[in-house]
PDB file of C-alpha atoms and ligand atoms in Angstrom:
ATOM      1  CA  MET B  11      36.199  -2.367 -33.410  1.00  0.00           C
ATOM      2  CA  ASN B  12      36.724  -1.560 -37.074  1.00  0.00           C
ATOM      3  CA  SER B  13      34.266  -3.464 -39.276  1.00  0.00           C
ATOM      4  CA  ASN B  14      36.914  -3.833 -42.010  1.00  0.00           C
ATOM      5  CA  SER B  15      39.021  -6.047 -39.740  1.00  0.00           C
ATOM      6  CA  LEU B  16      39.554  -9.637 -40.820  1.00  0.00           C
ATOM      7  CA  VAL B  17      39.754 -11.961 -37.828  1.00  0.00           C
ATOM      8  CA  THR B  18      38.217 -15.134 -39.215  1.00  0.00           C
ATOM      9  CA  ILE B  19      37.230 -16.177 -42.696  1.00  0.00           C
ATOM     10  CA  ALA B  20      33.657 -16.336 -41.376  1.00  0.00           C
ATOM     11  CA  ASP B  21      33.779 -12.507 -41.330  1.00  0.00           C
ATOM     12  CA  LEU B  22      33.431 -12.593 -45.133  1.00  0.00           C
ATOM     13  CA  THR B  23      30.335 -13.461 -47.163  1.00  0.00           C
ATOM     14  CA  LYS B  24      30.583 -15.498 -50.356  1.00  0.00           C
ATOM     15  CA  GLU B  25      30.138 -12.307 -52.382  1.00  0.00           C
ATOM     16  CA  GLN B  26      32.908 -10.552 -50.452  1.00  0.00           C
ATOM     17  CA  ILE B  27      35.260 -13.501 -50.941  1.00  0.00           C
ATOM     18  CA  LEU B  28      34.595 -13.592 -54.681  1.00  0.00           C
ATOM     19  CA  HIS B  29      35.115  -9.840 -54.935  1.00  0.00           C
ATOM     20  CA  ILE B  30      38.451 -10.061 -53.096  1.00  0.00           C
ATOM     21  CA  LEU B  31      39.520 -12.834 -55.481  1.00  0.00           C
ATOM     22  CA  LYS B  32      38.708 -10.540 -58.415  1.00  0.00           C
ATOM     23  CA  GLN B  33      40.823  -7.847 -56.800  1.00  0.00           C
ATOM     24  CA  ALA B  34      43.655 -10.357 -56.398  1.00  0.00           C
ATOM     25  CA  GLN B  35      43.405 -11.079 -60.113  1.00  0.00           C
ATOM     26  CA  PHE B  36      43.653  -7.347 -60.808  1.00  0.00           C
ATOM     27  CA  PHE B  37      46.801  -7.095 -58.679  1.00  0.00           C
ATOM     28  CA  GLU B  38      48.359 -10.106 -60.349  1.00  0.00           C
ATOM     29  CA  GLU B  39      48.025  -8.193 -63.622  1.00  0.00           C
ATOM     30  CA  HIS B  40      48.966  -4.794 -62.087  1.00  0.00           C
ATOM     31  CA  PRO B  41      51.205  -5.515 -59.086  1.00  0.00           C
ATOM     32  CA  ASN B  42      52.617  -2.007 -58.794  1.00  0.00           C
ATOM     33  CA  HIS B  43      49.625   0.170 -58.136  1.00  0.00           C
ATOM     34  CA  ARG B  44      50.564   2.932 -55.721  1.00  0.00           C
ATOM     35  CA  ILE B  45      47.177   3.760 -54.280  1.00  0.00           C
ATOM     36  CA  LEU B  46      48.300   3.737 -50.648  1.00  0.00           C
ATOM     37  CA  GLU B  47      50.793   6.625 -50.752  1.00  0.00           C
ATOM     38  CA  GLY B  48      50.810   8.225 -47.301  1.00  0.00           C
ATOM     39  CA  LYS B  49      49.452   5.136 -45.528  1.00  0.00           C
ATOM     40  CA  VAL B  50      51.430   3.179 -42.941  1.00  0.00           C
ATOM     41  CA  VAL B  51      50.941  -0.532 -42.284  1.00  0.00           C
ATOM     42  CA  ALA B  52      52.254  -2.301 -39.168  1.00  0.00           C
ATOM     43  CA  THR B  53      53.243  -5.964 -39.269  1.00  0.00           C
ATOM     44  CA  LEU B  54      53.365  -7.303 -35.707  1.00  0.00           C
ATOM     45  CA  PHE B  55      54.619 -10.884 -35.678  1.00  0.00           C
ATOM     46  CA  PHE B  56      54.700 -12.453 -32.228  1.00  0.00           C
ATOM     47  CA  GLU B  57      55.362 -15.809 -33.905  1.00  0.00           C
ATOM     48  CA  PRO B  58      57.818 -16.748 -36.703  1.00  0.00           C
ATOM     49  CA  SER B  59      56.863 -16.340 -40.351  1.00  0.00           C
ATOM     50  CA  THR B  60      58.516 -16.190 -43.748  1.00  0.00           C
ATOM     51  CA  ARG B  61      55.762 -16.029 -46.360  1.00  0.00           C
ATOM     52  CA  THR B  62      52.973 -14.252 -44.539  1.00  0.00           C
ATOM     53  CA  ARG B  63      55.025 -11.387 -43.190  1.00  0.00           C
ATOM     54  CA  LEU B  64      57.152 -10.867 -46.284  1.00  0.00           C
ATOM     55  CA  SER B  65      54.230 -11.091 -48.686  1.00  0.00           C
ATOM     56  CA  PHE B  66      52.172  -8.646 -46.609  1.00  0.00           C
ATOM     57  CA  GLU B  67      55.130  -6.266 -46.505  1.00  0.00           C
ATOM     58  CA  THR B  68      55.771  -6.646 -50.227  1.00  0.00           C
ATOM     59  CA  ALA B  69      52.075  -6.112 -50.889  1.00  0.00           C
ATOM     60  CA  ALA B  70      52.054  -2.895 -48.845  1.00  0.00           C
ATOM     61  CA  ASN B  71      55.236  -1.682 -50.545  1.00  0.00           C
ATOM     62  CA  ARG B  72      53.915  -2.392 -54.024  1.00  0.00           C
ATOM     63  CA  LEU B  73      50.790  -0.416 -53.130  1.00  0.00           C
ATOM     64  CA  GLY B  74      52.915   2.557 -52.093  1.00  0.00           C
ATOM     65  CA  ALA B  75      52.378   2.263 -48.318  1.00  0.00           C
ATOM     66  CA  ARG B  76      55.151   2.328 -45.748  1.00  0.00           C
ATOM     67  CA  VAL B  77      55.673  -0.551 -43.368  1.00  0.00           C
ATOM     68  CA  ILE B  78      56.747  -0.633 -39.733  1.00  0.00           C
ATOM     69  CA  GLY B  79      56.746  -3.547 -37.341  1.00  0.00           C
ATOM     70  CA  PHE B  80      58.659  -6.437 -35.873  1.00  0.00           C
ATOM     71  CA  SER B  81      59.318 -10.060 -36.629  1.00  0.00           C
ATOM     72  CA  ASP B  82      60.624 -10.917 -33.178  1.00  0.00           C
ATOM     73  CA  ALA B  83      58.559  -9.774 -30.203  1.00  0.00           C
ATOM     74  CA  GLY B  84      61.633 -10.402 -28.041  1.00  0.00           C
ATOM     75  CA  THR B  85      63.031  -7.095 -29.329  1.00  0.00           C
ATOM     76  CA  THR B  86      59.926  -5.166 -28.237  1.00  0.00           C
ATOM     77  CA  SER B  87      58.606  -3.971 -24.905  1.00  0.00           C
ATOM     78  CA  SER B  88      56.401  -7.035 -24.635  1.00  0.00           C
ATOM     79  CA  SER B  89      59.620  -8.673 -23.389  1.00  0.00           C
ATOM     80  CA  LYS B  90      59.489  -6.157 -20.510  1.00  0.00           C
ATOM     81  CA  GLY B  91      55.954  -7.176 -19.680  1.00  0.00           C
ATOM     82  CA  GLU B  92      53.895  -4.802 -21.822  1.00  0.00           C
ATOM     83  CA  THR B  93      50.489  -6.305 -22.473  1.00  0.00           C
ATOM     84  CA  LEU B  94      49.086  -7.067 -25.917  1.00  0.00           C
ATOM     85  CA  LYS B  95      46.369  -4.500 -25.225  1.00  0.00           C
ATOM     86  CA  ASP B  96      48.892  -1.718 -24.591  1.00  0.00           C
ATOM     87  CA  THR B  97      51.012  -2.723 -27.582  1.00  0.00           C
ATOM     88  CA  ILE B  98      48.018  -2.634 -29.915  1.00  0.00           C
ATOM     89  CA  LYS B  99      46.792   0.699 -28.524  1.00  0.00           C
ATOM     90  CA  MET B 100      50.252   2.209 -28.971  1.00  0.00           C
ATOM     91  CA  VAL B 101      50.815   0.941 -32.506  1.00  0.00           C
ATOM     92  CA  SER B 102      47.308   2.114 -33.441  1.00  0.00           C
ATOM     93  CA  ASN B 103      48.521   5.654 -32.809  1.00  0.00           C
ATOM     94  CA  TYR B 104      51.047   5.313 -35.608  1.00  0.00           C
ATOM     95  CA  VAL B 105      49.436   3.354 -38.428  1.00  0.00           C
ATOM     96  CA  ASP B 106      46.392   2.895 -40.662  1.00  0.00           C
ATOM     97  CA  LEU B 107      46.336  -0.915 -40.535  1.00  0.00           C
ATOM     98  CA  ILE B 108      47.756  -3.634 -38.284  1.00  0.00           C
ATOM     99  CA  VAL B 109      48.622  -7.098 -39.597  1.00  0.00           C
ATOM    100  CA  MET B 110      49.323  -9.363 -36.659  1.00  0.00           C
ATOM    101  CA  ARG B 111      50.313 -12.953 -35.961  1.00  0.00           C
ATOM    102  CA  HIS B 112      50.135 -14.289 -32.440  1.00  0.00           C
ATOM    103  CA  TYR B 113      50.642 -17.666 -30.807  1.00  0.00           C
ATOM    104  CA  LEU B 114      47.405 -17.396 -28.789  1.00  0.00           C
ATOM    105  CA  GLU B 115      44.037 -18.353 -30.253  1.00  0.00           C
ATOM    106  CA  GLY B 116      41.753 -15.334 -30.069  1.00  0.00           C
ATOM    107  CA  ALA B 117      44.564 -12.752 -29.938  1.00  0.00           C
ATOM    108  CA  ALA B 118      43.459 -11.059 -33.167  1.00  0.00           C
ATOM    109  CA  ARG B 119      39.846 -10.902 -31.980  1.00  0.00           C
ATOM    110  CA  TYR B 120      41.037  -9.376 -28.718  1.00  0.00           C
ATOM    111  CA  ALA B 121      43.116  -6.811 -30.630  1.00  0.00           C
ATOM    112  CA  THR B 122      40.038  -5.666 -32.561  1.00  0.00           C
ATOM    113  CA  GLU B 123      38.318  -5.011 -29.247  1.00  0.00           C
ATOM    114  CA  VAL B 124      40.933  -2.530 -28.034  1.00  0.00           C
ATOM    115  CA  THR B 125      41.364  -0.394 -31.159  1.00  0.00           C
ATOM    116  CA  ASP B 126      39.438   1.175 -34.022  1.00  0.00           C
ATOM    117  CA  THR B 127      42.362   0.585 -36.388  1.00  0.00           C
ATOM    118  CA  PRO B 128      41.604  -2.313 -38.749  1.00  0.00           C
ATOM    119  CA  ILE B 129      43.322  -5.585 -37.874  1.00  0.00           C
ATOM    120  CA  ILE B 130      44.158  -8.442 -40.234  1.00  0.00           C
ATOM    121  CA  ASN B 131      44.713 -11.754 -38.473  1.00  0.00           C
ATOM    122  CA  ALA B 132      47.883 -13.289 -39.948  1.00  0.00           C
ATOM    123  CA  GLY B 133      47.403 -16.441 -37.857  1.00  0.00           C
ATOM    124  CA  ASP B 134      46.346 -16.890 -34.228  1.00  0.00           C
ATOM    125  CA  GLY B 135      47.617 -20.099 -32.671  1.00  0.00           C
ATOM    126  CA  SER B 136      45.898 -23.135 -34.145  1.00  0.00           C
ATOM    127  CA  ASN B 137      42.696 -21.179 -34.714  1.00  0.00           C
ATOM    128  CA  GLN B 138      42.487 -19.272 -38.026  1.00  0.00           C
ATOM    129  CA  HIS B 139      44.636 -17.974 -40.879  1.00  0.00           C
ATOM    130  CA  PRO B 140      42.161 -16.118 -43.113  1.00  0.00           C
ATOM    131  CA  SER B 141      44.654 -14.391 -45.421  1.00  0.00           C
ATOM    132  CA  GLN B 142      46.142 -17.821 -46.204  1.00  0.00           C
ATOM    133  CA  THR B 143      42.640 -18.968 -47.082  1.00  0.00           C
ATOM    134  CA  ILE B 144      42.147 -16.162 -49.576  1.00  0.00           C
ATOM    135  CA  LEU B 145      45.373 -17.120 -51.347  1.00  0.00           C
ATOM    136  CA  ASP B 146      44.362 -20.787 -51.168  1.00  0.00           C
ATOM    137  CA  LEU B 147      40.997 -20.015 -52.738  1.00  0.00           C
ATOM    138  CA  TYR B 148      42.683 -17.908 -55.391  1.00  0.00           C
ATOM    139  CA  SER B 149      45.060 -20.789 -56.117  1.00  0.00           C
ATOM    140  CA  ILE B 150      42.225 -23.306 -56.293  1.00  0.00           C
ATOM    141  CA  PHE B 151      40.227 -21.053 -58.605  1.00  0.00           C
ATOM    142  CA  LYS B 152      43.206 -20.443 -60.888  1.00  0.00           C
ATOM    143  CA  THR B 153      44.019 -24.133 -61.193  1.00  0.00           C
ATOM    144  CA  GLN B 154      40.500 -25.592 -61.325  1.00  0.00           C
ATOM    145  CA  GLY B 155      38.636 -22.784 -63.071  1.00  0.00           C
ATOM    146  CA  THR B 156      35.986 -22.963 -60.341  1.00  0.00           C
ATOM    147  CA  LEU B 157      35.578 -23.233 -56.591  1.00  0.00           C
ATOM    148  CA  GLU B 158      32.405 -25.289 -56.881  1.00  0.00           C
ATOM    149  CA  ASN B 159      31.920 -29.041 -56.393  1.00  0.00           C
ATOM    150  CA  LEU B 160      35.569 -29.961 -55.812  1.00  0.00           C
ATOM    151  CA  THR B 161      36.963 -32.908 -53.889  1.00  0.00           C
ATOM    152  CA  ILE B 162      39.513 -31.551 -51.463  1.00  0.00           C
ATOM    153  CA  THR B 163      41.745 -33.860 -49.441  1.00  0.00           C
ATOM    154  CA  MET B 164      43.390 -32.387 -46.355  1.00  0.00           C
ATOM    155  CA  VAL B 165      46.335 -34.368 -45.030  1.00  0.00           C
ATOM    156  CA  GLY B 166      48.480 -34.268 -41.897  1.00  0.00           C
ATOM    157  CA  ASP B 167      47.990 -32.051 -38.879  1.00  0.00           C
ATOM    158  CA  LEU B 168      44.301 -31.279 -39.021  1.00  0.00           C
ATOM    159  CA  LYS B 169      44.175 -30.638 -35.272  1.00  0.00           C
ATOM    160  CA  TYR B 170      46.603 -27.748 -34.986  1.00  0.00           C
ATOM    161  CA  GLY B 171      46.724 -26.621 -38.628  1.00  0.00           C
ATOM    162  CA  ARG B 172      44.974 -23.257 -38.708  1.00  0.00           C
ATOM    163  CA  THR B 173      45.117 -23.128 -42.513  1.00  0.00           C
ATOM    164  CA  VAL B 174      42.856 -26.155 -42.913  1.00  0.00           C
ATOM    165  CA  HIS B 175      40.418 -24.788 -40.333  1.00  0.00           C
ATOM    166  CA  SER B 176      40.035 -21.523 -42.240  1.00  0.00           C
ATOM    167  CA  LEU B 177      39.858 -23.210 -45.641  1.00  0.00           C
ATOM    168  CA  LEU B 178      37.224 -25.663 -44.471  1.00  0.00           C
ATOM    169  CA  MET B 179      35.030 -22.799 -43.277  1.00  0.00           C
ATOM    170  CA  ALA B 180      35.449 -20.797 -46.480  1.00  0.00           C
ATOM    171  CA  MET B 181      34.587 -23.750 -48.690  1.00  0.00           C
ATOM    172  CA  ARG B 182      31.131 -24.008 -47.135  1.00  0.00           C
ATOM    173  CA  HIS B 183      29.991 -21.633 -49.874  1.00  0.00           C
ATOM    174  CA  PHE B 184      31.121 -23.915 -52.703  1.00  0.00           C
ATOM    175  CA  ASN B 185      29.678 -27.403 -52.112  1.00  0.00           C
ATOM    176  CA  PRO B 186      32.955 -29.279 -51.548  1.00  0.00           C
ATOM    177  CA  THR B 187      33.532 -32.940 -50.782  1.00  0.00           C
ATOM    178  CA  PHE B 188      36.203 -33.193 -48.089  1.00  0.00           C
ATOM    179  CA  ARG B 189      38.517 -36.053 -47.258  1.00  0.00           C
ATOM    180  CA  PHE B 190      40.320 -35.639 -43.946  1.00  0.00           C
ATOM    181  CA  VAL B 191      43.454 -37.800 -43.696  1.00  0.00           C
ATOM    182  CA  ALA B 192      45.077 -37.777 -40.251  1.00  0.00           C
ATOM    183  CA  CYS B 193      46.125 -40.051 -37.435  1.00  0.00           C
ATOM    184  CA  ASP B 194      43.846 -40.223 -34.395  1.00  0.00           C
ATOM    185  CA  GLU B 195      46.007 -37.746 -32.468  1.00  0.00           C
ATOM    186  CA  LEU B 196      45.737 -35.097 -35.214  1.00  0.00           C
ATOM    187  CA  ARG B 197      42.159 -35.567 -36.409  1.00  0.00           C
ATOM    188  CA  MET B 198      40.063 -32.638 -37.516  1.00  0.00           C
ATOM    189  CA  PRO B 199      38.728 -31.143 -34.259  1.00  0.00           C
ATOM    190  CA  ARG B 200      35.164 -31.846 -33.245  1.00  0.00           C
ATOM    191  CA  GLU B 201      34.057 -28.220 -33.751  1.00  0.00           C
ATOM    192  CA  TYR B 202      35.010 -28.365 -37.448  1.00  0.00           C
ATOM    193  CA  ILE B 203      33.373 -31.762 -37.893  1.00  0.00           C
ATOM    194  CA  GLU B 204      30.248 -30.223 -36.371  1.00  0.00           C
ATOM    195  CA  PHE B 205      30.665 -27.241 -38.707  1.00  0.00           C
ATOM    196  CA  CYS B 206      30.617 -29.639 -41.677  1.00  0.00           C
ATOM    197  CA  ARG B 207      27.514 -31.371 -40.356  1.00  0.00           C
ATOM    198  CA  ASN B 208      25.704 -28.113 -39.639  1.00  0.00           C
ATOM    199  CA  ASN B 209      26.491 -26.806 -43.124  1.00  0.00           C
ATOM    200  CA  ASN B 210      25.693 -30.074 -44.929  1.00  0.00           C
ATOM    201  CA  LEU B 211      29.268 -30.428 -46.144  1.00  0.00           C
ATOM    202  CA  SER B 212      30.157 -33.898 -47.352  1.00  0.00           C
ATOM    203  CA  PHE B 213      33.232 -35.384 -45.650  1.00  0.00           C
ATOM    204  CA  THR B 214      34.940 -38.659 -44.822  1.00  0.00           C
ATOM    205  CA  GLU B 215      37.752 -39.285 -42.355  1.00  0.00           C
ATOM    206  CA  HIS B 216      40.707 -41.585 -43.089  1.00  0.00           C
ATOM    207  CA  THR B 217      43.859 -42.691 -41.328  1.00  0.00           C
ATOM    208  CA  ASP B 218      45.243 -44.194 -44.547  1.00  0.00           C
ATOM    209  CA  PHE B 219      46.533 -41.865 -47.295  1.00  0.00           C
ATOM    210  CA  SER B 220      45.434 -44.395 -49.884  1.00  0.00           C
ATOM    211  CA  ALA B 221      45.585 -44.529 -53.688  1.00  0.00           C
ATOM    212  CA  ASP B 222      41.785 -44.316 -53.749  1.00  0.00           C
ATOM    213  CA  VAL B 223      41.869 -41.049 -51.837  1.00  0.00           C
ATOM    214  CA  ILE B 224      44.653 -39.577 -53.946  1.00  0.00           C
ATOM    215  CA  ASN B 225      43.198 -40.650 -57.284  1.00  0.00           C
ATOM    216  CA  SER B 226      39.778 -39.172 -56.616  1.00  0.00           C
ATOM    217  CA  SER B 227      41.002 -35.753 -55.436  1.00  0.00           C
ATOM    218  CA  ASP B 228      40.985 -32.422 -57.273  1.00  0.00           C
ATOM    219  CA  ILE B 229      43.081 -30.772 -54.582  1.00  0.00           C
ATOM    220  CA  ILE B 230      45.425 -32.410 -52.089  1.00  0.00           C
ATOM    221  CA  TYR B 231      46.219 -29.971 -49.300  1.00  0.00           C
ATOM    222  CA  MET B 232      49.262 -31.239 -47.408  1.00  0.00           C
ATOM    223  CA  THR B 233      50.130 -29.779 -44.001  1.00  0.00           C
ATOM    224  CA  ARG B 234      53.125 -29.764 -41.682  1.00  0.00           C
ATOM    225  CA  VAL B 235      52.802 -31.319 -38.246  1.00  0.00           C
ATOM    226  CA  GLN B 236      52.915 -28.211 -36.039  1.00  0.00           C
ATOM    227  CA  ARG B 237      55.706 -29.056 -33.640  1.00  0.00           C
ATOM    228  CA  GLU B 238      55.349 -25.731 -31.825  1.00  0.00           C
ATOM    229  CA  ARG B 239      51.814 -26.604 -30.653  1.00  0.00           C
ATOM    230  CA  PHE B 240      52.808 -29.834 -28.858  1.00  0.00           C
ATOM    231  CA  THR B 241      53.354 -29.727 -25.106  1.00  0.00           C
ATOM    232  CA  ASP B 242      55.099 -33.132 -25.175  1.00  0.00           C
ATOM    233  CA  ILE B 243      57.876 -33.437 -27.783  1.00  0.00           C
ATOM    234  CA  LEU B 244      57.653 -37.256 -27.600  1.00  0.00           C
ATOM    235  CA  GLU B 245      54.064 -37.043 -28.834  1.00  0.00           C
ATOM    236  CA  TYR B 246      55.321 -34.946 -31.754  1.00  0.00           C
ATOM    237  CA  GLU B 247      58.058 -37.471 -32.557  1.00  0.00           C
ATOM    238  CA  LYS B 248      55.442 -40.230 -32.717  1.00  0.00           C
ATOM    239  CA  VAL B 249      53.343 -38.539 -35.410  1.00  0.00           C
ATOM    240  CA  LYS B 250      55.685 -36.204 -37.287  1.00  0.00           C
ATOM    241  CA  ASP B 251      56.461 -38.491 -40.245  1.00  0.00           C
ATOM    242  CA  LEU B 252      53.232 -40.438 -40.679  1.00  0.00           C
ATOM    243  CA  TYR B 253      52.207 -38.882 -43.990  1.00  0.00           C
ATOM    244  CA  ASN B 254      54.555 -38.296 -46.886  1.00  0.00           C
ATOM    245  CA  LEU B 255      53.587 -37.599 -50.482  1.00  0.00           C
ATOM    246  CA  CYS B 256      56.107 -38.796 -53.077  1.00  0.00           C
ATOM    247  CA  ASN B 257      55.961 -38.531 -56.839  1.00  0.00           C
ATOM    248  CA  SER B 258      55.129 -42.168 -57.592  1.00  0.00           C
ATOM    249  CA  MET B 259      51.932 -41.821 -55.541  1.00  0.00           C
ATOM    250  CA  LEU B 260      50.620 -39.387 -58.185  1.00  0.00           C
ATOM    251  CA  ASP B 261      50.900 -41.757 -61.169  1.00  0.00           C
ATOM    252  CA  ASN B 262      47.154 -42.369 -61.462  1.00  0.00           C
ATOM    253  CA  SER B 263      45.916 -39.070 -60.116  1.00  0.00           C
ATOM    254  CA  ARG B 264      43.482 -36.822 -61.978  1.00  0.00           C
ATOM    255  CA  ASP B 265      44.912 -34.522 -64.659  1.00  0.00           C
ATOM    256  CA  ASN B 266      43.477 -31.500 -62.866  1.00  0.00           C
ATOM    257  CA  LEU B 267      44.882 -32.503 -59.470  1.00  0.00           C
ATOM    258  CA  ARG B 268      47.016 -29.843 -57.826  1.00  0.00           C
ATOM    259  CA  ILE B 269      49.088 -30.269 -54.675  1.00  0.00           C
ATOM    260  CA  LEU B 270      48.817 -27.371 -52.263  1.00  0.00           C
ATOM    261  CA  HIS B 271      50.722 -26.779 -49.045  1.00  0.00           C
ATOM    262  CA  PRO B 272      50.738 -23.551 -47.014  1.00  0.00           C
ATOM    263  CA  LEU B 273      54.474 -24.090 -46.377  1.00  0.00           C
ATOM    264  CA  PRO B 274      56.900 -24.377 -44.731  1.00  0.00           C
ATOM    265  CA  ARG B 275      57.223 -28.072 -45.518  1.00  0.00           C
ATOM    266  CA  VAL B 276      59.310 -30.410 -43.432  1.00  0.00           C
ATOM    267  CA  ASN B 277      59.003 -34.064 -44.538  1.00  0.00           C
ATOM    268  CA  GLU B 278      55.454 -34.306 -45.783  1.00  0.00           C
ATOM    269  CA  ILE B 279      56.175 -33.689 -49.495  1.00  0.00           C
ATOM    270  CA  SER B 280      59.222 -35.376 -51.035  1.00  0.00           C
ATOM    271  CA  TYR B 281      61.453 -33.201 -53.173  1.00  0.00           C
ATOM    272  CA  ASP B 282      60.743 -35.427 -56.167  1.00  0.00           C
ATOM    273  CA  VAL B 283      57.202 -33.983 -56.269  1.00  0.00           C
ATOM    274  CA  ASP B 284      58.521 -30.470 -56.905  1.00  0.00           C
ATOM    275  CA  ASP B 285      59.063 -31.036 -60.629  1.00  0.00           C
ATOM    276  CA  ASN B 286      55.673 -32.634 -61.153  1.00  0.00           C
ATOM    277  CA  PRO B 287      53.360 -30.145 -62.946  1.00  0.00           C
ATOM    278  CA  LYS B 288      50.726 -30.973 -60.327  1.00  0.00           C
ATOM    279  CA  ALA B 289      52.899 -29.444 -57.600  1.00  0.00           C
ATOM    280  CA  TYR B 290      51.530 -25.958 -57.043  1.00  0.00           C
ATOM    281  CA  TYR B 291      52.771 -24.916 -53.587  1.00  0.00           C
ATOM    282  CA  PHE B 292      55.424 -22.430 -54.681  1.00  0.00           C
ATOM    283  CA  THR B 293      53.048 -20.665 -57.062  1.00  0.00           C
ATOM    284  CA  GLN B 294      50.451 -20.806 -54.286  1.00  0.00           C
ATOM    285  CA  ALA B 295      52.842 -18.851 -52.057  1.00  0.00           C
ATOM    286  CA  LYS B 296      53.418 -16.345 -54.872  1.00  0.00           C
ATOM    287  CA  ASN B 297      49.657 -15.880 -55.176  1.00  0.00           C
ATOM    288  CA  GLY B 298      49.808 -14.734 -51.558  1.00  0.00           C
ATOM    289  CA  LEU B 299      51.233 -11.416 -52.688  1.00  0.00           C
ATOM    290  CA  TYR B 300      48.220 -10.593 -54.877  1.00  0.00           C
ATOM    291  CA  ALA B 301      45.736 -11.938 -52.349  1.00  0.00           C
ATOM    292  CA  ARG B 302      47.288  -9.777 -49.631  1.00  0.00           C
ATOM    293  CA  GLN B 303      47.294  -6.679 -51.821  1.00  0.00           C
ATOM    294  CA  ALA B 304      43.552  -7.236 -52.176  1.00  0.00           C
ATOM    295  CA  LEU B 305      43.123  -7.829 -48.436  1.00  0.00           C
ATOM    296  CA  ILE B 306      45.049  -4.706 -47.459  1.00  0.00           C
ATOM    297  CA  CYS B 307      42.834  -2.618 -49.761  1.00  0.00           C
ATOM    298  CA  ASN B 308      39.741  -4.303 -48.391  1.00  0.00           C
ATOM    299  CA  ALA B 309      40.780  -3.550 -44.808  1.00  0.00           C
ATOM    300  CA  LEU B 310      41.355   0.104 -45.731  1.00  0.00           C
ATOM    301  CA  GLY B 311      37.970   0.353 -47.439  1.00  0.00           C
ATOM    302  CA  ILE B 312      39.455   0.761 -50.926  1.00  0.00           C
ATOM    303  CA  ASP B 313      37.821  -0.996 -53.878  1.00  0.00           C
ATOM    304  CA  ILE B 314      40.424  -1.091 -56.636  1.00  0.00           C
ATOM    305  CA  LEU B 315      37.859  -2.388 -59.122  1.00  0.00           C
ATOM    306  CA  LYS B 316      35.597   0.659 -58.834  1.00  0.00           C
ATOM    307  CA  ASN B 317      37.921   2.758 -60.983  1.00  0.00           C
ATOM    308  CA  ASN B 318      38.915  -0.091 -63.250  1.00  0.00           C
ATOM    309  CA  SER B 319      35.629  -0.974 -64.879  1.00  0.00           C
ATOM    310  CA  GLU B 320      36.962  -3.763 -67.106  1.00  0.00           C
ATOM    311  CA  TYR B 321      37.406  -5.767 -63.921  1.00  0.00           C
ATOM    312  CA  GLY B 322      34.081  -4.537 -62.504  1.00  0.00           C
ATOM    313  CA  ARG B 323      31.746  -6.399 -60.213  1.00  0.00           C
TER     314      ARG B 323
HETATM  315  N1  LIG T 188      51.898 -20.243 -44.788  1.00  0.00           N
HETATM  316  C1  LIG T 188      52.448 -19.529 -43.793  1.00  0.00           C
HETATM  317  O1  LIG T 188      51.760 -19.005 -42.910  1.00  0.00           O
HETATM  318  O2  LIG T 188      53.801 -19.441 -43.847  1.00  0.00           O
HETATM  319  P1  LIG T 188      54.708 -18.595 -42.853  1.00  0.00           P
HETATM  320  O3  LIG T 188      54.568 -19.251 -41.478  1.00  0.00           O
HETATM  321  O4  LIG T 188      56.096 -18.679 -43.384  1.00  0.00           O
HETATM  322  O5  LIG T 188      54.176 -17.213 -42.793  1.00  0.00           O
END
């Protein structure tokens, strides 16, 4: 196992997270920094993606690396029965870094156990999405000027949404107050509730996306109901449209409120929110490029700030 792999956000200390955010800031100011000439990055996506794959690939390209990989495992030998273990061992022969998304929880962890090539988990089932969390933290920091003492409201599919699971764990370093808004079927799983309790994180659970909740939030983190995780489509139909944020609901919200969403959105944010200055989800996705440039460097053991002292530690 390569110790630079990123499987879960819990792999990173507070200091490491803050240093990666500084690196992201550097890359936002210097996006074309070709320090990875001669390196090859593989993007192995066993599950669909737009933002994560394309931003990782853009990040690698802007750093001067070459990219190989696939966005549809159906075109690879896994469709002939090749195991994940064999696929990872093979690709490890070709590249310096593997970025992988898989539909099974634990797949990224398993991959780290069969190779010494660093692995970045780009989402494993409903478990974790740590690179999303780094861009979320970067977005929160940029919009709030701090990560400390914020009230963060997570809305929608808190059961299957891997982005909220990762973000919740990362925020343990920053004394948040959480509001979890979900129907009973999609509540925050028990293990994450226990995580909050064990880390003395303040939280309340709500089924109602009320004005009180909205108007006392610094961040509202909307999520899509993850249709692909349901075994019974009728269960999905029952809950898919329960929470919708529209512009009029923001009339009395805090000035510093920002609306985040990992995207893609389906129905949970009305299009009339898009022009509200508090809507931040498209810029959030753009921040993913800089965050992933920082994460690629981190996984390859490169500290871009070492030779750029004005950004130093
Ligand atoms: N946020 C996110 O993971 O988006 P994609 O599924 O498009 O990669």
